Amino acid sequence: IQDKLDVRGFVGHGSHPDMLARAGAEQADMIIAVTLYDEVNMLACQVAHSLFNVPTKIARVRAQSYLQPHWSNLFTREHMPIDVIISPEIEVGDVILRRIALPGAREVVMFAQDKVAMVAIECDEDCPVIDTPLSQLSELFPDLRATVVGIWRGSSMFAPRSGDQIQRGDLAYVIAERSQIRRTLSIFGKEKPEASRIVLAGGGNIGIYLARSIEKRMPNARVKVVERSREAAVRMADNLKRTVVLHGSALDEQMLIEAGAQNADLMVSITNDDQVNILSAVLAKKLGCKANLCLLNNSGYYGFTKSLGIDDFIDPRGVTISRVLQHVRRGRIRGVYSLQNGAAEVIEAEALDTSPLVGRPLRELELPPGIRIGAIYHGDHVVPPTGDSVIRPKDRIVMFALSERVR
């Protein structure tokens, strides 16, 4: 880490008081405990609080037992003082659930008490709005409460102006009112039905959370899980009602046929092994599965997933980093989501009385290039940004900023 980044590194045990003292816990504003072990993370936060009075404590906690609602009193100041708990499995599970519900979107992230969504849409040759200036889009669909705030083209990100056009192969980042998501997707030619026949490869923490959530939220969906470990498969089968659990390898063609991959709408590969995820997703597609989605921890694979036949992938680090950034950023930041390995961020922030954005129509504001306002959340309703919109104190603004413009 010291070779690659401008940070100081220490070798030692993350929760030992002497190690935390050496690392400067006495002067720290925040401790972020994200080792592989829940108990070490929790204890590091306790030590940082009790001995060094660190104001903000963030811990990664994976075991679902700690996270059950009726034990929520555990993580309070008088017991185990942790301000923010990050559970990658739940975060990733929720991302996958949103992708299942909105199959035309590459990413879906909610802001402003779930009233505003940031949707990433891939613009392929079938996209009807290719080569159309963004200003013309507003004229064609005057009542569409959605704004294109960012475009990833080739290997770079930019904030488009009203005269810019979307090109084939672009990934467009759109901020829209929640009720307008499906309409926005259909305008971009991405209207697809919700998946109802789903095959999951992997029955770990994410698999169980996902299958249980699908059983609750999607009564018509039929889910089959392929899990390599017999013990995990038995545990999963005991905990689920309608889901069919098969014990075997997701790389075994016969096993995927038994799971019904050839007739499935979606294959979701979420094992601990990236290569198994890629190969099982490709194999399912070859058998006839309509779409696939896989979990990839290694960012080196992101660039060539398309050429392998992967429709979409989940980046668990991006999901987790976004949760941490929300608390690292100064000011009244309600939400942050990091895009394309940190090339840009979508930020939800509260407008303070002292903000230069407050009290003047948007057309009079001289926002620097690289920043776009996507939505204004006023009271309990969403206001799409126009030249006449005025931001008031306490409004929440959902905006896009290139990394060099975030500060």
Short mmCIF file of N, CA and C in Angstrom, two decimals, residues 62-180:
data_model
loop_
_atom_site.label_atom_id
_atom_site.label_comp_id
_atom_site.label_asym_id
_atom_site.label_seq_id
_atom_site.Cartn_x
_atom_site.Cartn_y
_atom_site.Cartn_z
N ARG A 62 -20.01 -8.50 8.78
CA ARG A 62 -20.60 -9.38 7.77
C ARG A 62 -21.63 -10.33 8.35
N ALA A 63 -21.40 -10.83 9.57
CA ALA A 63 -22.30 -11.85 10.13
C ALA A 63 -23.69 -11.27 10.34
N GLN A 64 -24.69 -11.90 9.72
CA GLN A 64 -26.06 -11.38 9.77
C GLN A 64 -26.63 -11.40 11.20
N SER A 65 -26.10 -12.29 12.04
CA SER A 65 -26.61 -12.40 13.41
C SER A 65 -26.48 -11.08 14.17
N TYR A 66 -25.36 -10.36 13.95
CA TYR A 66 -25.16 -9.07 14.63
C TYR A 66 -26.12 -8.00 14.11
N LEU A 67 -26.65 -8.21 12.90
CA LEU A 67 -27.37 -7.13 12.21
C LEU A 67 -28.88 -7.24 12.31
N GLN A 68 -29.37 -8.22 13.07
CA GLN A 68 -30.82 -8.38 13.16
C GLN A 68 -31.44 -7.20 13.92
N PRO A 69 -32.59 -6.72 13.44
CA PRO A 69 -33.17 -5.49 14.00
C PRO A 69 -33.33 -5.52 15.53
N HIS A 70 -33.71 -6.69 16.10
CA HIS A 70 -33.97 -6.68 17.54
C HIS A 70 -32.71 -6.64 18.39
N TRP A 71 -31.51 -6.71 17.76
CA TRP A 71 -30.27 -6.52 18.53
C TRP A 71 -29.64 -5.15 18.22
N SER A 72 -30.39 -4.26 17.55
CA SER A 72 -29.78 -3.01 17.06
C SER A 72 -29.24 -2.14 18.20
N ASN A 73 -29.72 -2.36 19.43
CA ASN A 73 -29.26 -1.61 20.59
C ASN A 73 -27.78 -1.86 20.89
N LEU A 74 -27.24 -2.95 20.33
CA LEU A 74 -25.84 -3.33 20.61
C LEU A 74 -24.86 -2.23 20.19
N PHE A 75 -25.13 -1.58 19.04
CA PHE A 75 -24.14 -0.65 18.49
C PHE A 75 -24.44 0.81 18.88
N THR A 76 -24.78 1.04 20.15
CA THR A 76 -25.02 2.41 20.61
C THR A 76 -23.83 2.87 21.44
N ARG A 77 -23.76 4.16 21.75
CA ARG A 77 -22.58 4.72 22.42
C ARG A 77 -22.29 4.06 23.76
N GLU A 78 -23.36 3.66 24.47
CA GLU A 78 -23.10 3.09 25.82
C GLU A 78 -22.73 1.61 25.77
N HIS A 79 -22.92 0.96 24.61
CA HIS A 79 -22.55 -0.46 24.51
C HIS A 79 -21.32 -0.64 23.62
N MET A 80 -21.51 -0.76 22.33
CA MET A 80 -20.38 -0.89 21.40
C MET A 80 -20.49 0.25 20.40
N PRO A 81 -19.75 1.32 20.62
CA PRO A 81 -20.00 2.55 19.88
C PRO A 81 -19.49 2.52 18.44
N ILE A 82 -20.38 2.13 17.52
CA ILE A 82 -20.04 2.14 16.09
C ILE A 82 -21.08 3.03 15.41
N ASP A 83 -20.61 4.07 14.71
CA ASP A 83 -21.53 5.03 14.10
C ASP A 83 -22.11 4.52 12.79
N VAL A 84 -21.28 3.82 12.01
CA VAL A 84 -21.73 3.34 10.70
C VAL A 84 -21.31 1.88 10.54
N ILE A 85 -22.28 1.03 10.24
CA ILE A 85 -21.96 -0.38 9.98
C ILE A 85 -22.08 -0.64 8.50
N ILE A 86 -21.03 -1.19 7.92
CA ILE A 86 -21.06 -1.55 6.50
C ILE A 86 -21.17 -3.07 6.41
N SER A 87 -22.22 -3.53 5.75
CA SER A 87 -22.36 -4.96 5.52
C SER A 87 -22.33 -5.19 4.02
N PRO A 88 -21.15 -5.54 3.47
CA PRO A 88 -21.03 -5.67 2.01
C PRO A 88 -22.07 -6.62 1.41
N GLU A 89 -22.37 -7.70 2.13
CA GLU A 89 -23.31 -8.67 1.58
C GLU A 89 -24.69 -8.06 1.36
N ILE A 90 -25.16 -7.28 2.36
CA ILE A 90 -26.49 -6.67 2.24
C ILE A 90 -26.46 -5.58 1.17
N GLU A 91 -25.37 -4.77 1.17
CA GLU A 91 -25.25 -3.70 0.16
C GLU A 91 -25.29 -4.30 -1.25
N VAL A 92 -24.47 -5.36 -1.45
CA VAL A 92 -24.39 -5.99 -2.78
C VAL A 92 -25.72 -6.67 -3.12
N GLY A 93 -26.32 -7.33 -2.13
CA GLY A 93 -27.62 -7.98 -2.34
C GLY A 93 -28.67 -7.00 -2.81
N ASP A 94 -28.69 -5.80 -2.18
CA ASP A 94 -29.67 -4.77 -2.57
C ASP A 94 -29.43 -4.27 -3.99
N VAL A 95 -28.14 -4.14 -4.36
CA VAL A 95 -27.81 -3.70 -5.72
C VAL A 95 -28.34 -4.73 -6.73
N ILE A 96 -28.13 -6.02 -6.44
CA ILE A 96 -28.58 -7.09 -7.35
C ILE A 96 -30.11 -7.10 -7.43
N LEU A 97 -30.78 -6.90 -6.30
CA LEU A 97 -32.26 -6.88 -6.31
C LEU A 97 -32.79 -5.76 -7.19
N ARG A 98 -32.12 -4.58 -7.14
CA ARG A 98 -32.56 -3.47 -7.99
C ARG A 98 -32.33 -3.79 -9.46
N ARG A 99 -31.23 -4.51 -9.76
CA ARG A 99 -30.96 -4.88 -11.16
C ARG A 99 -31.98 -5.91 -11.66
N ILE A 100 -32.42 -6.81 -10.76
CA ILE A 100 -33.43 -7.80 -11.16
C ILE A 100 -34.75 -7.09 -11.45
N ALA A 101 -35.09 -6.09 -10.62
CA ALA A 101 -36.35 -5.36 -10.79
C ALA A 101 -36.32 -4.48 -12.04
N LEU A 102 -35.12 -3.94 -12.38
CA LEU A 102 -34.99 -3.03 -13.54
C LEU A 102 -33.90 -3.56 -14.47
N PRO A 103 -34.20 -4.63 -15.23
CA PRO A 103 -33.15 -5.30 -15.99
C PRO A 103 -32.52 -4.45 -17.09
N GLY A 104 -33.16 -3.34 -17.49
CA GLY A 104 -32.58 -2.51 -18.54
C GLY A 104 -31.46 -1.60 -18.05
N ALA A 105 -31.30 -1.49 -16.72
CA ALA A 105 -30.32 -0.55 -16.16
C ALA A 105 -29.03 -1.27 -15.78
N ARG A 106 -27.90 -0.60 -15.98
CA ARG A 106 -26.60 -1.16 -15.56
C ARG A 106 -26.36 -0.95 -14.06
N GLU A 107 -26.77 0.22 -13.55
CA GLU A 107 -26.67 0.51 -12.12
C GLU A 107 -27.91 1.28 -11.71
N VAL A 108 -28.38 1.03 -10.50
CA VAL A 108 -29.51 1.80 -9.96
C VAL A 108 -29.16 2.13 -8.51
N VAL A 109 -29.10 3.42 -8.19
CA VAL A 109 -28.76 3.84 -6.82
C VAL A 109 -29.82 4.85 -6.38
N MET A 110 -30.33 4.67 -5.16
CA MET A 110 -31.41 5.54 -4.69
C MET A 110 -30.88 6.66 -3.80
N PHE A 111 -31.50 7.84 -3.92
CA PHE A 111 -31.16 9.00 -3.09
C PHE A 111 -32.45 9.64 -2.60
N ALA A 112 -32.29 10.66 -1.71
CA ALA A 112 -33.42 11.48 -1.24
C ALA A 112 -34.59 10.61 -0.77
N GLN A 113 -34.31 9.80 0.26
CA GLN A 113 -35.33 8.91 0.84
C GLN A 113 -36.01 8.07 -0.22
N ASP A 114 -35.20 7.57 -1.15
CA ASP A 114 -35.66 6.67 -2.22
C ASP A 114 -36.63 7.34 -3.21
N LYS A 115 -36.65 8.68 -3.25
CA LYS A 115 -37.52 9.38 -4.20
C LYS A 115 -36.79 9.68 -5.52
N VAL A 116 -35.45 9.65 -5.47
CA VAL A 116 -34.64 9.99 -6.65
C VAL A 116 -33.70 8.81 -6.95
N ALA A 117 -33.53 8.49 -8.23
CA ALA A 117 -32.65 7.38 -8.60
C ALA A 117 -31.57 7.87 -9.56
N MET A 118 -30.37 7.30 -9.41
CA MET A 118 -29.33 7.47 -10.42
C MET A 118 -29.28 6.15 -11.18
N VAL A 119 -29.50 6.22 -12.50
CA VAL A 119 -29.56 5.02 -13.32
C VAL A 119 -28.47 5.11 -14.39
N ALA A 120 -27.70 4.03 -14.53
CA ALA A 120 -26.70 3.97 -15.61
C ALA A 120 -27.30 3.16 -16.75
N ILE A 121 -27.32 3.74 -17.96
CA ILE A 121 -27.96 3.09 -19.11
C ILE A 121 -26.94 2.95 -20.24
N GLU A 122 -26.81 1.71 -20.73
CA GLU A 122 -25.88 1.47 -21.83
C GLU A 122 -26.57 1.81 -23.16
N CYS A 123 -25.92 2.64 -23.96
CA CYS A 123 -26.53 3.10 -25.21
C CYS A 123 -25.95 2.30 -26.38
N ASP A 124 -26.65 1.25 -26.81
CA ASP A 124 -26.17 0.43 -27.92
C ASP A 124 -26.84 0.88 -29.22
N GLU A 125 -26.63 0.11 -30.30
CA GLU A 125 -27.16 0.56 -31.60
C GLU A 125 -28.69 0.65 -31.64
N ASP A 126 -29.38 -0.07 -30.71
CA ASP A 126 -30.85 -0.03 -30.69
C ASP A 126 -31.40 1.18 -29.91
N CYS A 127 -30.52 1.97 -29.31
CA CYS A 127 -30.96 3.09 -28.48
C CYS A 127 -31.51 4.21 -29.37
N PRO A 128 -32.81 4.57 -29.22
CA PRO A 128 -33.43 5.54 -30.13
C PRO A 128 -32.91 6.98 -29.98
N VAL A 129 -32.22 7.29 -28.85
CA VAL A 129 -31.82 8.69 -28.63
C VAL A 129 -30.36 8.95 -28.99
N ILE A 130 -29.71 7.99 -29.67
CA ILE A 130 -28.33 8.20 -30.11
C ILE A 130 -28.29 9.36 -31.12
N ASP A 131 -27.22 10.16 -31.04
CA ASP A 131 -27.01 11.31 -31.95
C ASP A 131 -28.08 12.40 -31.82
N THR A 132 -28.78 12.41 -30.68
CA THR A 132 -29.76 13.47 -30.43
C THR A 132 -29.18 14.43 -29.39
N PRO A 133 -29.10 15.74 -29.67
CA PRO A 133 -28.61 16.68 -28.65
C PRO A 133 -29.49 16.60 -27.40
N LEU A 134 -28.88 16.72 -26.23
CA LEU A 134 -29.63 16.57 -24.98
C LEU A 134 -30.74 17.62 -24.87
N SER A 135 -30.50 18.84 -25.41
CA SER A 135 -31.53 19.88 -25.34
C SER A 135 -32.79 19.45 -26.11
N GLN A 136 -32.57 18.68 -27.19
CA GLN A 136 -33.70 18.21 -28.00
C GLN A 136 -34.51 17.16 -27.24
N LEU A 137 -33.82 16.37 -26.40
CA LEU A 137 -34.51 15.37 -25.58
C LEU A 137 -35.55 16.05 -24.70
N SER A 138 -35.16 17.20 -24.09
CA SER A 138 -36.10 17.92 -23.22
C SER A 138 -37.29 18.43 -24.03
N GLU A 139 -37.05 18.82 -25.30
CA GLU A 139 -38.16 19.31 -26.13
C GLU A 139 -39.10 18.16 -26.53
N LEU A 140 -38.49 16.98 -26.84
CA LEU A 140 -39.30 15.83 -27.25
C LEU A 140 -40.13 15.28 -26.09
N PHE A 141 -39.53 15.32 -24.87
CA PHE A 141 -40.22 14.76 -23.69
C PHE A 141 -40.26 15.83 -22.59
N PRO A 142 -41.10 16.89 -22.77
CA PRO A 142 -41.08 18.02 -21.83
C PRO A 142 -41.45 17.64 -20.40
N ASP A 143 -42.27 16.56 -20.23
CA ASP A 143 -42.68 16.20 -18.87
C ASP A 143 -41.81 15.10 -18.26
N LEU A 144 -40.70 14.74 -18.92
CA LEU A 144 -39.82 13.69 -18.39
C LEU A 144 -38.95 14.29 -17.29
N ARG A 145 -39.12 13.78 -16.08
CA ARG A 145 -38.36 14.34 -14.96
C ARG A 145 -37.07 13.55 -14.79
N ALA A 146 -36.17 13.72 -15.78
CA ALA A 146 -34.89 13.00 -15.78
C ALA A 146 -33.83 13.87 -16.45
N THR A 147 -32.59 13.79 -15.95
CA THR A 147 -31.50 14.61 -16.48
C THR A 147 -30.26 13.75 -16.71
N VAL A 148 -29.69 13.81 -17.91
CA VAL A 148 -28.43 13.10 -18.17
C VAL A 148 -27.32 13.96 -17.56
N VAL A 149 -26.64 13.42 -16.52
CA VAL A 149 -25.63 14.23 -15.80
C VAL A 149 -24.20 13.85 -16.15
N GLY A 150 -24.00 12.60 -16.60
CA GLY A 150 -22.63 12.16 -16.89
C GLY A 150 -22.62 11.15 -18.02
N ILE A 151 -21.52 11.12 -18.78
CA ILE A 151 -21.37 10.13 -19.85
C ILE A 151 -19.98 9.51 -19.75
N TRP A 152 -19.94 8.18 -19.74
CA TRP A 152 -18.67 7.44 -19.77
C TRP A 152 -18.47 6.99 -21.21
N ARG A 153 -17.44 7.54 -21.86
CA ARG A 153 -17.20 7.24 -23.27
C ARG A 153 -15.77 6.74 -23.42
N GLY A 154 -15.62 5.54 -24.01
CA GLY A 154 -14.27 4.96 -24.14
C GLY A 154 -13.75 4.65 -22.76
N SER A 155 -12.82 5.45 -22.27
CA SER A 155 -12.32 5.22 -20.91
C SER A 155 -12.26 6.52 -20.13
N SER A 156 -13.16 7.46 -20.48
CA SER A 156 -13.16 8.72 -19.71
C SER A 156 -14.59 9.19 -19.45
N MET A 157 -14.72 9.98 -18.39
CA MET A 157 -16.03 10.46 -17.95
C MET A 157 -16.11 11.97 -18.19
N PHE A 158 -17.28 12.45 -18.61
CA PHE A 158 -17.46 13.90 -18.70
C PHE A 158 -18.91 14.26 -18.36
N ALA A 159 -19.11 15.53 -17.97
CA ALA A 159 -20.46 16.04 -17.68
C ALA A 159 -20.94 16.75 -18.94
N PRO A 160 -21.97 16.21 -19.61
CA PRO A 160 -22.36 16.78 -20.91
C PRO A 160 -23.06 18.13 -20.79
N ARG A 161 -22.91 18.95 -21.82
CA ARG A 161 -23.65 20.21 -21.96
C ARG A 161 -24.91 19.93 -22.78
N SER A 162 -25.80 20.92 -22.86
CA SER A 162 -27.08 20.68 -23.54
C SER A 162 -26.91 20.41 -25.04
N GLY A 163 -25.80 20.88 -25.65
CA GLY A 163 -25.59 20.64 -27.08
C GLY A 163 -24.94 19.31 -27.38
N ASP A 164 -24.46 18.60 -26.33
CA ASP A 164 -23.77 17.31 -26.55
C ASP A 164 -24.76 16.22 -26.95
N GLN A 165 -24.24 15.22 -27.69
CA GLN A 165 -25.07 14.10 -28.12
C GLN A 165 -24.57 12.81 -27.48
N ILE A 166 -25.51 11.87 -27.30
CA ILE A 166 -25.13 10.54 -26.83
C ILE A 166 -24.70 9.74 -28.05
N GLN A 167 -23.59 9.02 -27.92
CA GLN A 167 -23.08 8.22 -29.04
C GLN A 167 -23.21 6.73 -28.73
N ARG A 168 -23.16 5.92 -29.77
CA ARG A 168 -23.24 4.47 -29.61
C ARG A 168 -22.08 3.98 -28.74
N GLY A 169 -22.39 3.13 -27.77
CA GLY A 169 -21.35 2.60 -26.88
C GLY A 169 -21.17 3.41 -25.60
N ASP A 170 -21.85 4.58 -25.51
CA ASP A 170 -21.77 5.39 -24.28
C ASP A 170 -22.50 4.70 -23.14
N LEU A 171 -22.06 5.00 -21.92
CA LEU A 171 -22.81 4.64 -20.71
C LEU A 171 -23.31 5.97 -20.15
N ALA A 172 -24.63 6.16 -20.19
CA ALA A 172 -25.21 7.44 -19.75
C ALA A 172 -25.67 7.32 -18.31
N TYR A 173 -25.28 8.29 -17.49
CA TYR A 173 -25.73 8.35 -16.09
C TYR A 173 -26.86 9.37 -16.00
N VAL A 174 -28.05 8.87 -15.61
CA VAL A 174 -29.25 9.70 -15.62
C VAL A 174 -29.79 9.79 -14.19
N ILE A 175 -30.12 11.01 -13.76
CA ILE A 175 -30.78 11.18 -12.46
C ILE A 175 -32.25 11.47 -12.73
N ALA A 176 -33.12 10.65 -12.13
CA ALA A 176 -34.56 10.74 -12.43
C ALA A 176 -35.38 10.58 -11.17
N GLU A 177 -36.59 11.12 -11.21
CA GLU A 177 -37.54 10.84 -10.14
C GLU A 177 -37.87 9.35 -10.19
N ARG A 178 -38.03 8.75 -9.02
CA ARG A 178 -38.23 7.29 -8.97
C ARG A 178 -39.36 6.82 -9.88
N SER A 179 -40.46 7.56 -9.87
CA SER A 179 -41.63 7.13 -10.66
C SER A 179 -41.36 7.18 -12.17
N GLN A 180 -40.26 7.82 -12.57
CA GLN A 180 -39.96 7.99 -14.00
C GLN A 180 -38.89 7.01 -14.51
#
